[in-house]
mmCIF file of C-alpha atoms in Angstrom:
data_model
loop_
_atom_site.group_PDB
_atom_site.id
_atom_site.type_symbol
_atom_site.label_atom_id
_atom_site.label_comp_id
_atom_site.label_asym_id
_atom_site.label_seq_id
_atom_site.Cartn_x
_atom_site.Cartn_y
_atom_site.Cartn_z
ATOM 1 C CA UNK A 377 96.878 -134.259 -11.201
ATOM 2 C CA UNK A 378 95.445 -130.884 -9.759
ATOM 3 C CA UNK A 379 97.818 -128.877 -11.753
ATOM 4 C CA UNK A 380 97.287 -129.902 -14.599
ATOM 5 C CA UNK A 381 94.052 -129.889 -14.233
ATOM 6 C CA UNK A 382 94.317 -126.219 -13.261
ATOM 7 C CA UNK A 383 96.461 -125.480 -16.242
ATOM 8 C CA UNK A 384 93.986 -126.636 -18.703
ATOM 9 C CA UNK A 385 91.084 -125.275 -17.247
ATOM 10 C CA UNK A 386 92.997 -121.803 -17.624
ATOM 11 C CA UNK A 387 93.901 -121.781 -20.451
ATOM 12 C CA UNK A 388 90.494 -122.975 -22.443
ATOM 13 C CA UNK A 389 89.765 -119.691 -20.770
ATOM 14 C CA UNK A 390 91.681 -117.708 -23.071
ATOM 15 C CA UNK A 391 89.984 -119.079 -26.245
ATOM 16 C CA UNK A 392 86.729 -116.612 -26.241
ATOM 17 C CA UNK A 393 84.544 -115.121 -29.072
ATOM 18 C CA UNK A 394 85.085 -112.262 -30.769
ATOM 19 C CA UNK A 395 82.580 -110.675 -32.726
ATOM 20 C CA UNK A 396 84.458 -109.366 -35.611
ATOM 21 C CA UNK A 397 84.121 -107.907 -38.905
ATOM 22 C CA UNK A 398 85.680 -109.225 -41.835
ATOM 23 C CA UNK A 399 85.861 -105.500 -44.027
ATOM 24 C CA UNK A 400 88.675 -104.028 -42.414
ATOM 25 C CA UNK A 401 91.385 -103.827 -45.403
ATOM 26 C CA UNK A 402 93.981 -104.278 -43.027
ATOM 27 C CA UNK A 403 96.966 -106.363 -44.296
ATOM 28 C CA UNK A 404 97.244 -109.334 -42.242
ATOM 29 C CA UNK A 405 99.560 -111.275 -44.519
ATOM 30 C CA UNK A 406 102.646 -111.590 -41.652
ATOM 31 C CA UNK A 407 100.014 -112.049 -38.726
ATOM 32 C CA UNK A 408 100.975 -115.986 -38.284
ATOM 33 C CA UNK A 409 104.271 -115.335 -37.996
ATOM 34 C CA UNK A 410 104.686 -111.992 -35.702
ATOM 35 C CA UNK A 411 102.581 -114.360 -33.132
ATOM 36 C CA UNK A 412 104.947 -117.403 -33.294
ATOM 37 C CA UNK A 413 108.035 -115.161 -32.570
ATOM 38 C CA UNK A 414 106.439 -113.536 -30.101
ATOM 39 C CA UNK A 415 105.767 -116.915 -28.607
ATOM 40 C CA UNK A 416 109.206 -117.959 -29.649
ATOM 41 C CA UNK A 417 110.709 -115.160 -27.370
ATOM 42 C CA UNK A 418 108.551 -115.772 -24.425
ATOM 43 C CA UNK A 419 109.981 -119.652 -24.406
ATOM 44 C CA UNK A 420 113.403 -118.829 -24.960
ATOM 45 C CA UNK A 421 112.766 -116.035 -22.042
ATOM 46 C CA UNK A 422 111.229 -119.175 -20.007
ATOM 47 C CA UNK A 423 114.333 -121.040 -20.514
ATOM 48 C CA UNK A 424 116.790 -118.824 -19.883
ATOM 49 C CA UNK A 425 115.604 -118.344 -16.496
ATOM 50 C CA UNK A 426 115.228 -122.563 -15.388
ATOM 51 C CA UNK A 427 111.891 -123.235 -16.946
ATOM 52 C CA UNK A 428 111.584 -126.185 -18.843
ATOM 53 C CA UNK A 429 108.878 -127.468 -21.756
ATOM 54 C CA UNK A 430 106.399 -130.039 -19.596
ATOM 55 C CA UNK A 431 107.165 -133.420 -20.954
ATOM 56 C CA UNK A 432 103.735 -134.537 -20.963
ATOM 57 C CA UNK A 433 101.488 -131.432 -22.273
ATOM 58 C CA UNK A 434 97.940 -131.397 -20.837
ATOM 59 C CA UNK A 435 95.329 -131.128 -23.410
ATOM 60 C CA UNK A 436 92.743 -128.012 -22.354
ATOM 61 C CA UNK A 437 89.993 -129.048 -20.600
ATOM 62 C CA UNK A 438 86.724 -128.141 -21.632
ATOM 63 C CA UNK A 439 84.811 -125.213 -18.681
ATOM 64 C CA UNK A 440 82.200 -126.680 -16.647
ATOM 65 C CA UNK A 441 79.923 -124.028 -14.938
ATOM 66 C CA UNK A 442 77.194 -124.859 -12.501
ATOM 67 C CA UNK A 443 75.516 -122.175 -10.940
ATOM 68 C CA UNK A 444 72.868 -120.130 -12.894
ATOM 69 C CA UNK A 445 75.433 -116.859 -12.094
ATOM 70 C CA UNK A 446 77.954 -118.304 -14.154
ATOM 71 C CA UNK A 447 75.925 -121.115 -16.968
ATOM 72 C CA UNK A 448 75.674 -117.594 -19.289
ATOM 73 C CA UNK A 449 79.983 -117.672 -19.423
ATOM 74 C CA UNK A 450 79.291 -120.800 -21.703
ATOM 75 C CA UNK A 451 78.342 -118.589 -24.771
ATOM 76 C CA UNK A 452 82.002 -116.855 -24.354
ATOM 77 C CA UNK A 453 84.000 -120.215 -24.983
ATOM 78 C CA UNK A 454 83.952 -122.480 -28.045
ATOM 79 C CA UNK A 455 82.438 -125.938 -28.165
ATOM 80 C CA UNK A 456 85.701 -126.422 -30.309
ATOM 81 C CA UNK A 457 88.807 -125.334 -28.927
ATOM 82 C CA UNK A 458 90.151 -126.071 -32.835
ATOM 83 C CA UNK A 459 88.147 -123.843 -34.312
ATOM 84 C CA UNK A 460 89.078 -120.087 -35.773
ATOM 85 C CA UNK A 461 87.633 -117.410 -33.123
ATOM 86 C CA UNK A 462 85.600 -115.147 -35.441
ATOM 87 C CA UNK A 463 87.664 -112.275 -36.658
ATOM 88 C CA UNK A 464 90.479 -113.934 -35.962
ATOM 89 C CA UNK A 465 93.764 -114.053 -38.415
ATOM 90 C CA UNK A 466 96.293 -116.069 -36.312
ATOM 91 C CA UNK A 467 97.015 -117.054 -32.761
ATOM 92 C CA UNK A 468 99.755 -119.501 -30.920
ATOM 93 C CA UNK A 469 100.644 -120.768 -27.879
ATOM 94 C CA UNK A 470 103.137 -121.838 -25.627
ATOM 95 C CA UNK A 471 104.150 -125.340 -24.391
ATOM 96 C CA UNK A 472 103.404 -125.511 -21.037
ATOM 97 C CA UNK A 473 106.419 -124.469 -19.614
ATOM 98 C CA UNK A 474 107.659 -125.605 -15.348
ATOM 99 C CA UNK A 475 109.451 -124.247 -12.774
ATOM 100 C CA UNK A 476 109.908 -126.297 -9.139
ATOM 101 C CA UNK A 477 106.822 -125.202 -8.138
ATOM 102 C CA UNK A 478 104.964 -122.795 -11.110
ATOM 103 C CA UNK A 479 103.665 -123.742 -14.959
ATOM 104 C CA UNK A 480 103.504 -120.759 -17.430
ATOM 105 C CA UNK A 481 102.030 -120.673 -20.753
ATOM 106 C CA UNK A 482 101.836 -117.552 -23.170
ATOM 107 C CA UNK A 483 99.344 -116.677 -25.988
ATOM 108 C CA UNK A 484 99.354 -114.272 -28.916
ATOM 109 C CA UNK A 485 96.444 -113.543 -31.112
ATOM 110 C CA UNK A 486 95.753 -111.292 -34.269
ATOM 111 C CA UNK A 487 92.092 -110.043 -35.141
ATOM 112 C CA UNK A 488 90.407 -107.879 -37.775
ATOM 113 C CA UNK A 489 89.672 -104.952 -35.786
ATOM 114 C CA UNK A 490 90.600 -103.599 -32.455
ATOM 115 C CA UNK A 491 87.149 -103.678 -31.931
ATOM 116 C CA UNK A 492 86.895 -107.664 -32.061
ATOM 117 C CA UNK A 493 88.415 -107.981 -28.830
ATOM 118 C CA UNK A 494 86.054 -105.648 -26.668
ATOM 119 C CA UNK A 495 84.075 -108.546 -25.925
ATOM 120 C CA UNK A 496 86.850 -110.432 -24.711
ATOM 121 C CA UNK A 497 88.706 -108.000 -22.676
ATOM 122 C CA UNK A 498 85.143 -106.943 -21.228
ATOM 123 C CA UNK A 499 85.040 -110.412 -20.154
ATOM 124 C CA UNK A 500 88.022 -110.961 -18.913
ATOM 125 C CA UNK A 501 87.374 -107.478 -16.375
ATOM 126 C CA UNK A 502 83.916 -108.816 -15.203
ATOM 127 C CA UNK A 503 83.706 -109.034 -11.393
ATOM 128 C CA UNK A 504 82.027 -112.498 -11.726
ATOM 129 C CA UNK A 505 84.299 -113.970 -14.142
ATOM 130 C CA UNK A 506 87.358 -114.691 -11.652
ATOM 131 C CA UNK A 507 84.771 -116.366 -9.549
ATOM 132 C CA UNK A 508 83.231 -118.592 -12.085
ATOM 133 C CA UNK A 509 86.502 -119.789 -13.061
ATOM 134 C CA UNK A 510 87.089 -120.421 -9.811
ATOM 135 C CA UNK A 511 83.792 -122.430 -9.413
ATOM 136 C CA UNK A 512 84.799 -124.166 -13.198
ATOM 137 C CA UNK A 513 88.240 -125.222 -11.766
ATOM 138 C CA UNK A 514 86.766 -126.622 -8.745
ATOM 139 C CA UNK A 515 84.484 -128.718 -10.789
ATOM 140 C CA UNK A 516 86.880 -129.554 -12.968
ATOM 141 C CA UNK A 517 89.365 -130.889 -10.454
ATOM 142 C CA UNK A 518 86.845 -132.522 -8.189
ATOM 143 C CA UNK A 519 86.161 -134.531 -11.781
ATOM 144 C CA UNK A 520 89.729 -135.428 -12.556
ATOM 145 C CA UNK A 521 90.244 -136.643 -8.382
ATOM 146 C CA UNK A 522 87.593 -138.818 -8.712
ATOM 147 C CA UNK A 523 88.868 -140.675 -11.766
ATOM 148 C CA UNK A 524 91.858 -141.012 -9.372
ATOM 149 C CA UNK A 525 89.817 -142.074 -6.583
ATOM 150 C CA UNK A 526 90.935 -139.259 -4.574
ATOM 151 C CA UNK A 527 89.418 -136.111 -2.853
ATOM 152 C CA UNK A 528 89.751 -132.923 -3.209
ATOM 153 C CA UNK A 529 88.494 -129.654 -0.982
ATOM 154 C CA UNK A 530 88.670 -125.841 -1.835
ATOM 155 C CA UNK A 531 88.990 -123.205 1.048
ATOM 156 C CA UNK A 532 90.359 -119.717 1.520
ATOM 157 C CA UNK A 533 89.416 -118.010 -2.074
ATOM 158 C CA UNK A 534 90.290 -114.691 -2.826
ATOM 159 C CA UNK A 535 89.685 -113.160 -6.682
ATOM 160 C CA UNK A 536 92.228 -110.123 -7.092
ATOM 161 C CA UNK A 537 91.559 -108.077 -10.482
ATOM 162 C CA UNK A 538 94.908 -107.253 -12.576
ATOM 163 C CA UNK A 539 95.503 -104.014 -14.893
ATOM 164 C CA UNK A 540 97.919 -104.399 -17.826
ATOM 165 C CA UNK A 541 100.855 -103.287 -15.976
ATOM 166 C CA UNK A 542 100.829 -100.206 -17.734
ATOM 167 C CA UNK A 543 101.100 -101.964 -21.515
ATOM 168 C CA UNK A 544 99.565 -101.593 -24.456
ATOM 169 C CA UNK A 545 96.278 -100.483 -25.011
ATOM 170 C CA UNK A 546 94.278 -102.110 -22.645
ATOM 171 C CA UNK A 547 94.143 -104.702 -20.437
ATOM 172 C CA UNK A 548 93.177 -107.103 -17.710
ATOM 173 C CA UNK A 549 92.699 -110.105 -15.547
ATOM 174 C CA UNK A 550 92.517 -111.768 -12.097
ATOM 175 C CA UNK A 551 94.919 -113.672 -9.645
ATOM 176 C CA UNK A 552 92.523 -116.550 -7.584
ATOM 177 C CA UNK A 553 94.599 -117.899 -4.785
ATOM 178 C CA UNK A 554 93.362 -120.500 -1.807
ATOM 179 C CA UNK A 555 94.173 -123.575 -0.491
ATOM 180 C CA UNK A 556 93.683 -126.923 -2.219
ATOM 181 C CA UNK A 557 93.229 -130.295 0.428
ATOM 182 C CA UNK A 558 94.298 -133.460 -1.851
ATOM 183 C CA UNK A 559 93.826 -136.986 0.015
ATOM 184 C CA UNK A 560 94.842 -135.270 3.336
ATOM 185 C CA UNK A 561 97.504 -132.858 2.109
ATOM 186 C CA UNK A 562 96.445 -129.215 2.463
ATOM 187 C CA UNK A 563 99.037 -126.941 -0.445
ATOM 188 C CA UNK A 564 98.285 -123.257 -1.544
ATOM 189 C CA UNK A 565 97.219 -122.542 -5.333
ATOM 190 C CA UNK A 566 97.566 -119.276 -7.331
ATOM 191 C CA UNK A 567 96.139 -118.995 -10.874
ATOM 192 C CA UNK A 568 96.943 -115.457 -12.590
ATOM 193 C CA UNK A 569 95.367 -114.800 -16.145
ATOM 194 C CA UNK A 570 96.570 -111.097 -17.516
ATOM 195 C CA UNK A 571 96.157 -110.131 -20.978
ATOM 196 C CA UNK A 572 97.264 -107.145 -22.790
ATOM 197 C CA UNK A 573 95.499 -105.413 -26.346
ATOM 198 C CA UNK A 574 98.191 -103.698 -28.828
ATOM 199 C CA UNK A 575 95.772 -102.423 -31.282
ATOM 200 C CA UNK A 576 94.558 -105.377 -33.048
ATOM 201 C CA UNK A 577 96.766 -108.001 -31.562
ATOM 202 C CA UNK A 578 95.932 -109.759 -27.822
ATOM 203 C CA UNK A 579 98.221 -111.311 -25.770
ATOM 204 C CA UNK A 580 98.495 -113.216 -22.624
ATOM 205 C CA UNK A 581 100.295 -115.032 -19.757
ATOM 206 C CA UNK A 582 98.836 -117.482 -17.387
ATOM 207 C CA UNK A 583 100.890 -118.725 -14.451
ATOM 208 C CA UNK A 584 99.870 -121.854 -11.896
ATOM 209 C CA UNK A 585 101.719 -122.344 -9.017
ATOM 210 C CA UNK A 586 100.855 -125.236 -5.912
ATOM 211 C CA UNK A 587 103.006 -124.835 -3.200
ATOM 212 C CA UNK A 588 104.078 -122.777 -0.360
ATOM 213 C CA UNK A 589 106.504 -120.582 -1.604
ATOM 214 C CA UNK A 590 106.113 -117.546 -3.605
ATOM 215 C CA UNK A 591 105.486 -117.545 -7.219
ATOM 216 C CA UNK A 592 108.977 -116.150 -8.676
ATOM 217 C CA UNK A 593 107.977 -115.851 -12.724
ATOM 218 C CA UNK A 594 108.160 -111.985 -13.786
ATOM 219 C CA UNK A 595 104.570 -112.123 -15.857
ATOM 220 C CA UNK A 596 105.318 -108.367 -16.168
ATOM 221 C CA UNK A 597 108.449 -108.882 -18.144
ATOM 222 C CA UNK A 598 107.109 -111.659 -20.037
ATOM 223 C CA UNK A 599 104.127 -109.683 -21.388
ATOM 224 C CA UNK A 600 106.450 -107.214 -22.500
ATOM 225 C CA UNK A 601 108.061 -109.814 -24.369
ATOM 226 C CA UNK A 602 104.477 -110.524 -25.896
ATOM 227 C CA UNK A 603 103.575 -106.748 -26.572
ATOM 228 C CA UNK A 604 107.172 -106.043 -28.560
ATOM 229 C CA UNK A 605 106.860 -109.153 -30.913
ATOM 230 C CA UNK A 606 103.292 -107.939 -31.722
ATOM 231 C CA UNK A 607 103.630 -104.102 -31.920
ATOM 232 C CA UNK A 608 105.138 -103.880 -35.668
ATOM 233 C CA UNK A 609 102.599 -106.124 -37.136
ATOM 234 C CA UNK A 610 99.808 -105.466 -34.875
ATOM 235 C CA UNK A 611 99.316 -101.665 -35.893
#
């Protein structure tokens, strides 16, 4: 239950406005299907090293925020998670896909301008963001426990900003790690967002893992993956 609940909290994270402009000229005729190689590679990457598609995929959860710091965030993510982002020409995603103790999932995204994802990527690099998903994902999986009938208790957060790993254009993110106490059973929890701009294109990798031992997925490698299946089209 708590990660999935993680997982989908994450990743509605990744689905934020845009404010684009639809004059640009450029040709964006291949965009569609640049992004689902891209994801195509990252899955077969996923496999290759012992990751497996989840059998049951978790629908994305929709953000909850609570305190007044973090109720403005709710303009940044669509009411419809269906919906095209504005400026927008394509995007996919991943399955989610597991290791023993870690779930990955990888976007891709093509927009009008470079300029349509400023929003997002200034976002993304806010100091208060990693802590209002934090606060969302606590509410979130306090929510899902008590359908269960369980309990759940947070302690121990730490919000670590991320670069792009020297990629692309520009970039960023956060790793939020603590301690998650489930019905008596105390595990550690990591959540790492990182997303990479190649001109026009953004990309991204989110990794969950609950449990004690140390994440092993390479989220460097695997945005490289990303940024090389969207570099052609993306410039």
């Amino acid at each position: 239950m708590l990660r999935g609940s993680v997982v989908g909290l994450v990743s509605a994270a990744l689905l934020l406005y845009g404010c684009g402009d639809d004059d640009s000229g450029v040709s964006t005729a291949n965009d569609q299907a640049a992004a689902d190689e891209a994801i195509a590679a990252v899955e077969q990457s996923l496999r290759d090293d012992g990751f497996s598609a989840a059998s049951d995929q978790d629908e994305d959860d929709d953000l909850v925020f609570e305190s007044q710091e973090c109720r403005e965030f709710d303009e940044a993510f669509p009411g419809d998670q269906d919906q095209d982002l504005p400026g927008a020409t394509a995007s996919a995603e991943s399955d989610d896909f597991e290791g023993v103790l870690e779930t990955v999932q990888a976007f891709a995204g093509f927009f009008e301008e470079p300029d349509d994802l400023d929003a997002v990527l200034e976002l993304l690099n806010d100091e208060r963001f990693g802590r209002c998903l934090e606060e969302a994902v606590r509410i979130g999986t306090e929510e899902a426990a008590a359908e269960d009938q369980a309990t759940v208790e947070f302690g121990g957060f730490e919000v670590e900003q991320l670069g792009s790993e020297g990629l692309g254009d520009a970039g960023g993110g956060f790793q939020l790690t603590g301690q998650v106490t489930e019905s008596g059973v105390t595990v550690p929890i990591s959540v790492a967002v990182q997303v990479v701009r190649v001109d026009r294109a953004l990309v991204a990798i989110v990794t969950t893992a609950v449990g004690p031992d140390e994440p092993t997925v390479d989220r460097a490698a695997l945005l490289q993956t990303l940024v090389d299946g969207v570099s052609d089209q993306s410039a």
